[in-house]
């Protein structure tokens, strides 16, 4: 029987979760086409807050990689918007004039952020926060801004405000109500929340109605209805969302606030279904993943003709993802005439609990400060449990694990991913799991918002007792395996593993193809362990490293040629200027590392440009030694005590192109004034009378860290010796994607000083470093000598009509 044609509009969390459920039930049933108007594979939108807060990176929030679509035979059209539905002929049409037939059509178009209709709202610097593009825009604007204002004190507003603080801005939250999170909390909890967030550095303006955003081209402030004004050069609008019903509305599919569906996610039009935030079910629209995943499961079963009771609605439940603040609410939050409450308040310990009871049934709850009971309460609220059931478990509370202990096997521990207690216990027992991270890798529990981690920990404790060490923080390298970085590296060494696929096969990866997290890491570890024989796996590299240039927001690339120590000359500058003209480079910019960046280069021009430049790659795109910034030093500066330029050039020439766990930046200054910012570099060198001081582990990014003094030496040769030994020790011991700053924090500078104090150890490390350095080739020259690579990587390819 030919497969039925299933078309999904919306490549987001709900649509793709529904598709995953379909593939689980009946993988051969449908010929699947997905249209998504974002240019990415399905990613974890929830984690955008964590990206802004610097706790994770965009590369790590992909939920389904490009490979996943390919492997499952799914035709994906990223960056393409469906604009028309022809119900009579069962066709959809896109903005690129593609016409695709369907037998079954799922609308999963999500929501749009609500934008207040204010004068000035279209000025530059006014940004919503919904997708990757917004997230990048906020990070970009934060670099030129000082005073950020978030309009909206809800979940999104507060999580983005925390992110803006982490980006180093002054942050004020403007909220229309007289207390924060008024849709999720009562005044008592909200007050505690405000105190905690104020301690973190946020300021609040409550009861404020914004009437205008001022400024010329760029926003520079806000005006309020009471006549007050506020300075702001970055404004985040987080005042709620609206279901995205445009497509349905324009094509005769009945809508109200959302697309109207019945209990089986059927719209009123035959063969057209809807799922996710765009949906209105029994008058309710949802804005959290748990209900959307439940809807997805129901729809998947329905489409695969499996019988279910249908979707009966969900109870709203929220947790704020701001570190240091634990707050939860679910169901009814405010007392009504018949409501009785069970309350406790500890103003000193900053904890608060309110459980709402109506006619003896649990109807809602708010927890602040201690949210360990949240899943248990969610369950009781969902089933409108008798208050006695709650009170019985309350009395057992002295035991830490009582909440999970009292739960049935079919009760949900991880709300986001719908993972039941029984599934987790079974995985712990059958696979011998001992850490939360391993449970996440095996079961998905804690994979989305992460707020269920403490329950998973309790369950581990309950299941394996003393074997569970809650302080054990060693995480598996990704969700494809339960193995930690050290275990993988040790296996590579002892078992003599030689390529990425072999590592994944031999070490029994759950996901045989690996993911965007583990493949680059394994590739790095293999290279680090055996530099002379390892053949780099380009497919396992991030796109920038594969292309040897940094991809930009609009799909063009940036080219940064090597300029040792930041030194250039007039011939080189003339050449660069001519080349910039020849390729119509839209922007030439000096980087923070004292290099010239040619921005906006088309992919197919990259090899031609490198050939014309005839310079080495600056590795500005790689996890590698990038730049050595130098001050002018003793040659020109009256304070200079050493030749910093020469030292910087020597360092850069020696370590150029070295593979490192993360990017490595260096700086050499010729006196403690440190004009090359040596104090915030991974390796910073400062000239002093009669020698040099070497600093390590500095970072000038979002997590600012002052470098630690490693040692003081007399000779320039010793600087190279210590820098080499330090870098090699870092290469051999840090986790992939761990900056020197985080690594030093983890292992301690005393330990590193201790190890490197032995001359014998330094020599051995430098020997291994020399082996690694001897294998390095200039990647631009390699591409130019290989026509096949040029064709494969730099010629435009069209997939499904889209340039890929
Ligand atoms: C920063 C942030 C943090 C969050 N944190 C949490 C949290 O902690 N917990 C929680 O439960 N929820 C959280 N959420 C909400 C959660 O992310 C959403 O509920 C969920 O992503 C909605 O899934 P969806 O598939 O319905 O919509 P989306 O994920 O928005 O997917 C819809 C997709 O469809 C595309 N699309 C729309 N129209 C078309 C068209 N005509 N053609 C082609 N493509 C189209 C859109 O571009 C989009 O990519 C958060 C949201 C944000 C923004
Ligand atoms: N941790 C989480 O679960 C989480 C995190 C982020 C986002 N989200 C979801 O993303 C969606 C968007 O979040 P959100 O916080 O924008 O929505 P929200 O509706 O929860 O909060 C918006 C807030 O803005 C306030 N507001 C409205 N108009 C205003 C105005 N003119 N000036 C100032 N304040 C105003 C409202 O009082 C409300 O509290 C929601 O569905 C939310 O559930 C969830
Ligand atoms: S660091 Fe010292 S020597 Fe170097 S430029 Fe600055 S003041 Fe001059
Ligand atoms: S509850 Fe969100 S990841 Fe488990």
PDB file of N, CA, C and O in Angstrom, residues 541-582:
ATOM      1  N   UNK A 541      32.753  17.912  12.602  1.00  0.00           N
ATOM      2  CA  UNK A 541      33.104  19.278  13.017  1.00  0.00           C
ATOM      3  C   UNK A 541      31.881  20.178  12.951  1.00  0.00           C
ATOM      4  O   UNK A 541      30.986  19.963  12.144  1.00  0.00           O
ATOM      5  N   UNK A 542      31.878  21.233  13.764  1.00  0.00           N
ATOM      6  CA  UNK A 542      30.833  22.244  13.634  1.00  0.00           C
ATOM      7  C   UNK A 542      31.000  22.934  12.283  1.00  0.00           C
ATOM      8  O   UNK A 542      32.099  22.990  11.740  1.00  0.00           O
ATOM      9  N   UNK A 543      29.893  23.503  11.798  1.00  0.00           N
ATOM     10  CA  UNK A 543      29.912  24.053  10.436  1.00  0.00           C
ATOM     11  C   UNK A 543      31.061  25.048  10.226  1.00  0.00           C
ATOM     12  O   UNK A 543      31.746  25.008   9.208  1.00  0.00           O
ATOM     13  N   UNK A 544      31.332  25.915  11.187  1.00  0.00           N
ATOM     14  CA  UNK A 544      32.394  26.913  11.004  1.00  0.00           C
ATOM     15  C   UNK A 544      33.749  26.253  10.774  1.00  0.00           C
ATOM     16  O   UNK A 544      34.558  26.712   9.974  1.00  0.00           O
ATOM     17  N   UNK A 545      33.986  25.157  11.507  1.00  0.00           N
ATOM     18  CA  UNK A 545      35.282  24.490  11.379  1.00  0.00           C
ATOM     19  C   UNK A 545      35.358  23.702  10.077  1.00  0.00           C
ATOM     20  O   UNK A 545      36.421  23.554   9.499  1.00  0.00           O
ATOM     21  N   UNK A 546      34.196  23.223   9.628  1.00  0.00           N
ATOM     22  CA  UNK A 546      34.175  22.513   8.336  1.00  0.00           C
ATOM     23  C   UNK A 546      34.450  23.483   7.204  1.00  0.00           C
ATOM     24  O   UNK A 546      35.126  23.182   6.249  1.00  0.00           O
ATOM     25  N   UNK A 547      33.913  24.704   7.341  1.00  0.00           N
ATOM     26  CA  UNK A 547      34.022  25.681   6.253  1.00  0.00           C
ATOM     27  C   UNK A 547      35.264  26.562   6.391  1.00  0.00           C
ATOM     28  O   UNK A 547      35.590  27.324   5.507  1.00  0.00           O
ATOM     29  N   UNK A 548      35.918  26.505   7.537  1.00  0.00           N
ATOM     30  CA  UNK A 548      37.098  27.351   7.821  1.00  0.00           C
ATOM     31  C   UNK A 548      36.754  28.837   7.729  1.00  0.00           C
ATOM     32  O   UNK A 548      37.561  29.658   7.275  1.00  0.00           O
ATOM     33  N   UNK A 549      35.559  29.166   8.114  1.00  0.00           N
ATOM     34  CA  UNK A 549      35.113  30.565   8.145  1.00  0.00           C
ATOM     35  C   UNK A 549      33.878  30.603   9.043  1.00  0.00           C
ATOM     36  O   UNK A 549      33.197  29.592   9.189  1.00  0.00           O
ATOM     37  N   UNK A 550      33.595  31.762   9.606  1.00  0.00           N
ATOM     38  CA  UNK A 550      32.462  31.889  10.530  1.00  0.00           C
ATOM     39  C   UNK A 550      31.174  32.200   9.790  1.00  0.00           C
ATOM     40  O   UNK A 550      31.086  33.234   9.120  1.00  0.00           O
ATOM     41  N   UNK A 551      30.176  31.351   9.946  1.00  0.00           N
ATOM     42  CA  UNK A 551      28.902  31.640   9.276  1.00  0.00           C
ATOM     43  C   UNK A 551      28.189  32.764  10.029  1.00  0.00           C
ATOM     44  O   UNK A 551      28.216  32.823  11.252  1.00  0.00           O
ATOM     45  N   UNK A 552      27.585  33.675   9.281  1.00  0.00           N
ATOM     46  CA  UNK A 552      26.924  34.837   9.876  1.00  0.00           C
ATOM     47  C   UNK A 552      25.406  34.645   9.840  1.00  0.00           C
ATOM     48  O   UNK A 552      24.905  33.733   9.185  1.00  0.00           O
ATOM     49  N   UNK A 553      24.706  35.564  10.485  1.00  0.00           N
ATOM     50  CA  UNK A 553      23.256  35.452  10.612  1.00  0.00           C
ATOM     51  C   UNK A 553      22.551  35.294   9.263  1.00  0.00           C
ATOM     52  O   UNK A 553      21.564  34.594   9.149  1.00  0.00           O
ATOM     53  N   UNK A 554      23.070  35.967   8.217  1.00  0.00           N
ATOM     54  CA  UNK A 554      22.384  35.937   6.918  1.00  0.00           C
ATOM     55  C   UNK A 554      22.931  34.853   5.991  1.00  0.00           C
ATOM     56  O   UNK A 554      22.667  34.856   4.796  1.00  0.00           O
ATOM     57  N   UNK A 555      23.752  33.917   6.529  1.00  0.00           N
ATOM     58  CA  UNK A 555      24.250  32.807   5.717  1.00  0.00           C
ATOM     59  C   UNK A 555      25.561  33.116   5.001  1.00  0.00           C
ATOM     60  O   UNK A 555      26.130  32.233   4.359  1.00  0.00           O
ATOM     61  N   UNK A 556      26.030  34.364   5.063  1.00  0.00           N
ATOM     62  CA  UNK A 556      27.352  34.657   4.494  1.00  0.00           C
ATOM     63  C   UNK A 556      28.415  34.304   5.537  1.00  0.00           C
ATOM     64  O   UNK A 556      28.090  33.906   6.655  1.00  0.00           O
ATOM     65  N   UNK A 557      29.686  34.483   5.148  1.00  0.00           N
ATOM     66  CA  UNK A 557      30.778  34.079   6.049  1.00  0.00           C
ATOM     67  C   UNK A 557      31.695  35.264   6.341  1.00  0.00           C
ATOM     68  O   UNK A 557      31.678  36.272   5.629  1.00  0.00           O
ATOM     69  N   UNK A 558      32.520  35.100   7.374  1.00  0.00           N
ATOM     70  CA  UNK A 558      33.524  36.139   7.625  1.00  0.00           C
ATOM     71  C   UNK A 558      34.910  35.521   7.471  1.00  0.00           C
ATOM     72  O   UNK A 558      35.113  34.342   7.760  1.00  0.00           O
ATOM     73  N   UNK A 559      35.823  36.337   6.974  1.00  0.00           N
ATOM     74  CA  UNK A 559      37.185  35.863   6.694  1.00  0.00           C
ATOM     75  C   UNK A 559      38.167  36.695   7.510  1.00  0.00           C
ATOM     76  O   UNK A 559      38.181  37.922   7.428  1.00  0.00           O
ATOM     77  N   UNK A 560      38.954  36.002   8.332  1.00  0.00           N
ATOM     78  CA  UNK A 560      39.952  36.693   9.164  1.00  0.00           C
ATOM     79  C   UNK A 560      41.327  36.095   8.869  1.00  0.00           C
ATOM     80  O   UNK A 560      41.628  34.985   9.315  1.00  0.00           O
ATOM     81  N   UNK A 561      42.162  36.794   8.108  1.00  0.00           N
ATOM     82  CA  UNK A 561      43.491  36.226   7.841  1.00  0.00           C
ATOM     83  C   UNK A 561      44.422  36.357   9.039  1.00  0.00           C
ATOM     84  O   UNK A 561      44.227  37.217   9.894  1.00  0.00           O
ATOM     85  N   UNK A 562      45.404  35.488   9.119  1.00  0.00           N
ATOM     86  CA  UNK A 562      46.367  35.499  10.226  1.00  0.00           C
ATOM     87  C   UNK A 562      47.239  36.743  10.164  1.00  0.00           C
ATOM     88  O   UNK A 562      47.732  37.125   9.092  1.00  0.00           O
ATOM     89  N   UNK A 563      47.390  37.427  11.262  1.00  0.00           N
ATOM     90  CA  UNK A 563      48.326  38.566  11.372  1.00  0.00           C
ATOM     91  C   UNK A 563      49.047  38.384  12.695  1.00  0.00           C
ATOM     92  O   UNK A 563      48.515  38.729  13.761  1.00  0.00           O
ATOM     93  N   UNK A 564      50.203  37.789  12.641  1.00  0.00           N
ATOM     94  CA  UNK A 564      50.897  37.402  13.877  1.00  0.00           C
ATOM     95  C   UNK A 564      51.069  38.595  14.823  1.00  0.00           C
ATOM     96  O   UNK A 564      51.588  39.642  14.418  1.00  0.00           O
ATOM     97  N   UNK A 565      50.627  38.416  16.048  1.00  0.00           N
ATOM     98  CA  UNK A 565      50.781  39.462  17.061  1.00  0.00           C
ATOM     99  C   UNK A 565      50.002  40.729  16.750  1.00  0.00           C
ATOM    100  O   UNK A 565      50.190  41.759  17.398  1.00  0.00           O
ATOM    101  N   UNK A 566      49.125  40.658  15.742  1.00  0.00           N
ATOM    102  CA  UNK A 566      48.343  41.847  15.381  1.00  0.00           C
ATOM    103  C   UNK A 566      49.156  42.855  14.582  1.00  0.00           C
ATOM    104  O   UNK A 566      48.798  44.034  14.481  1.00  0.00           O
ATOM    105  N   UNK A 567      50.238  42.388  13.988  1.00  0.00           N
ATOM    106  CA  UNK A 567      51.110  43.314  13.242  1.00  0.00           C
ATOM    107  C   UNK A 567      50.877  43.130  11.749  1.00  0.00           C
ATOM    108  O   UNK A 567      50.793  42.003  11.259  1.00  0.00           O
ATOM    109  N   UNK A 568      50.740  44.239  11.031  1.00  0.00           N
ATOM    110  CA  UNK A 568      50.575  44.157   9.575  1.00  0.00           C
ATOM    111  C   UNK A 568      51.463  45.219   8.921  1.00  0.00           C
ATOM    112  O   UNK A 568      52.294  45.844   9.585  1.00  0.00           O
ATOM    113  N   UNK A 569      51.343  45.403   7.623  1.00  0.00           N
ATOM    114  CA  UNK A 569      52.127  46.454   6.952  1.00  0.00           C
ATOM    115  C   UNK A 569      51.312  47.032   5.800  1.00  0.00           C
ATOM    116  O   UNK A 569      50.232  46.529   5.476  1.00  0.00           O
ATOM    117  N   UNK A 570      51.853  48.038   5.168  1.00  0.00           N
ATOM    118  CA  UNK A 570      51.045  48.764   4.181  1.00  0.00           C
ATOM    119  C   UNK A 570      50.743  47.902   2.953  1.00  0.00           C
ATOM    120  O   UNK A 570      49.652  47.986   2.391  1.00  0.00           O
ATOM    121  N   UNK A 571      51.679  47.025   2.563  1.00  0.00           N
ATOM    122  CA  UNK A 571      51.406  46.178   1.387  1.00  0.00           C
ATOM    123  C   UNK A 571      50.232  45.246   1.671  1.00  0.00           C
ATOM    124  O   UNK A 571      49.335  45.068   0.853  1.00  0.00           O
ATOM    125  N   UNK A 572      50.282  44.658   2.882  1.00  0.00           N
ATOM    126  CA  UNK A 572      49.226  43.718   3.249  1.00  0.00           C
ATOM    127  C   UNK A 572      47.876  44.448   3.312  1.00  0.00           C
ATOM    128  O   UNK A 572      46.863  43.954   2.824  1.00  0.00           O
ATOM    129  N   UNK A 573      47.881  45.639   3.880  1.00  0.00           N
ATOM    130  CA  UNK A 573      46.625  46.399   4.005  1.00  0.00           C
ATOM    131  C   UNK A 573      46.067  46.757   2.635  1.00  0.00           C
ATOM    132  O   UNK A 573      44.856  46.684   2.394  1.00  0.00           O
ATOM    133  N   UNK A 574      46.994  47.145   1.708  1.00  0.00           N
ATOM    134  CA  UNK A 574      46.560  47.488   0.342  1.00  0.00           C
ATOM    135  C   UNK A 574      45.912  46.273  -0.317  1.00  0.00           C
ATOM    136  O   UNK A 574      44.868  46.355  -0.950  1.00  0.00           O
ATOM    137  N   UNK A 575      46.591  45.122  -0.128  1.00  0.00           N
ATOM    138  CA  UNK A 575      46.073  43.885  -0.736  1.00  0.00           C
ATOM    139  C   UNK A 575      44.677  43.570  -0.177  1.00  0.00           C
ATOM    140  O   UNK A 575      43.751  43.270  -0.928  1.00  0.00           O
ATOM    141  N   UNK A 576      44.552  43.684   1.117  1.00  0.00           N
ATOM    142  CA  UNK A 576      43.247  43.368   1.734  1.00  0.00           C
ATOM    143  C   UNK A 576      42.169  44.328   1.228  1.00  0.00           C
ATOM    144  O   UNK A 576      41.048  43.928   0.894  1.00  0.00           O
ATOM    145  N   UNK A 577      42.550  45.603   1.096  1.00  0.00           N
ATOM    146  CA  UNK A 577      41.576  46.599   0.610  1.00  0.00           C
ATOM    147  C   UNK A 577      41.138  46.254  -0.817  1.00  0.00           C
ATOM    148  O   UNK A 577      39.941  46.283  -1.140  1.00  0.00           O
ATOM    149  N   UNK A 578      42.109  45.886  -1.678  1.00  0.00           N
ATOM    150  CA  UNK A 578      41.755  45.546  -3.073  1.00  0.00           C
ATOM    151  C   UNK A 578      40.826  44.341  -3.121  1.00  0.00           C
ATOM    152  O   UNK A 578      39.852  44.302  -3.879  1.00  0.00           O
ATOM    153  N   UNK A 579      41.162  43.359  -2.261  1.00  0.00           N
ATOM    154  CA  UNK A 579      40.334  42.133  -2.271  1.00  0.00           C
ATOM    155  C   UNK A 579      38.921  42.433  -1.745  1.00  0.00           C
ATOM    156  O   UNK A 579      37.924  41.926  -2.269  1.00  0.00           O
ATOM    157  N   UNK A 580      38.857  43.282  -0.750  1.00  0.00           N
ATOM    158  CA  UNK A 580      37.537  43.660  -0.217  1.00  0.00           C
ATOM    159  C   UNK A 580      36.709  44.322  -1.322  1.00  0.00           C
ATOM    160  O   UNK A 580      35.507  44.054  -1.457  1.00  0.00           O
ATOM    161  N   UNK A 581      37.352  45.157  -2.127  1.00  0.00           N
ATOM    162  CA  UNK A 581      36.625  45.786  -3.247  1.00  0.00           C
ATOM    163  C   UNK A 581      36.200  44.749  -4.278  1.00  0.00           C
ATOM    164  O   UNK A 581      35.065  44.728  -4.737  1.00  0.00           O
ATOM    165  N   UNK A 582      37.176  43.890  -4.620  1.00  0.00           N
ATOM    166  CA  UNK A 582      36.905  42.905  -5.674  1.00  0.00           C
ATOM    167  C   UNK A 582      35.685  42.040  -5.324  1.00  0.00           C
ATOM    168  O   UNK A 582      34.851  41.763  -6.172  1.00  0.00           O
TER     169      UNK A 582
END
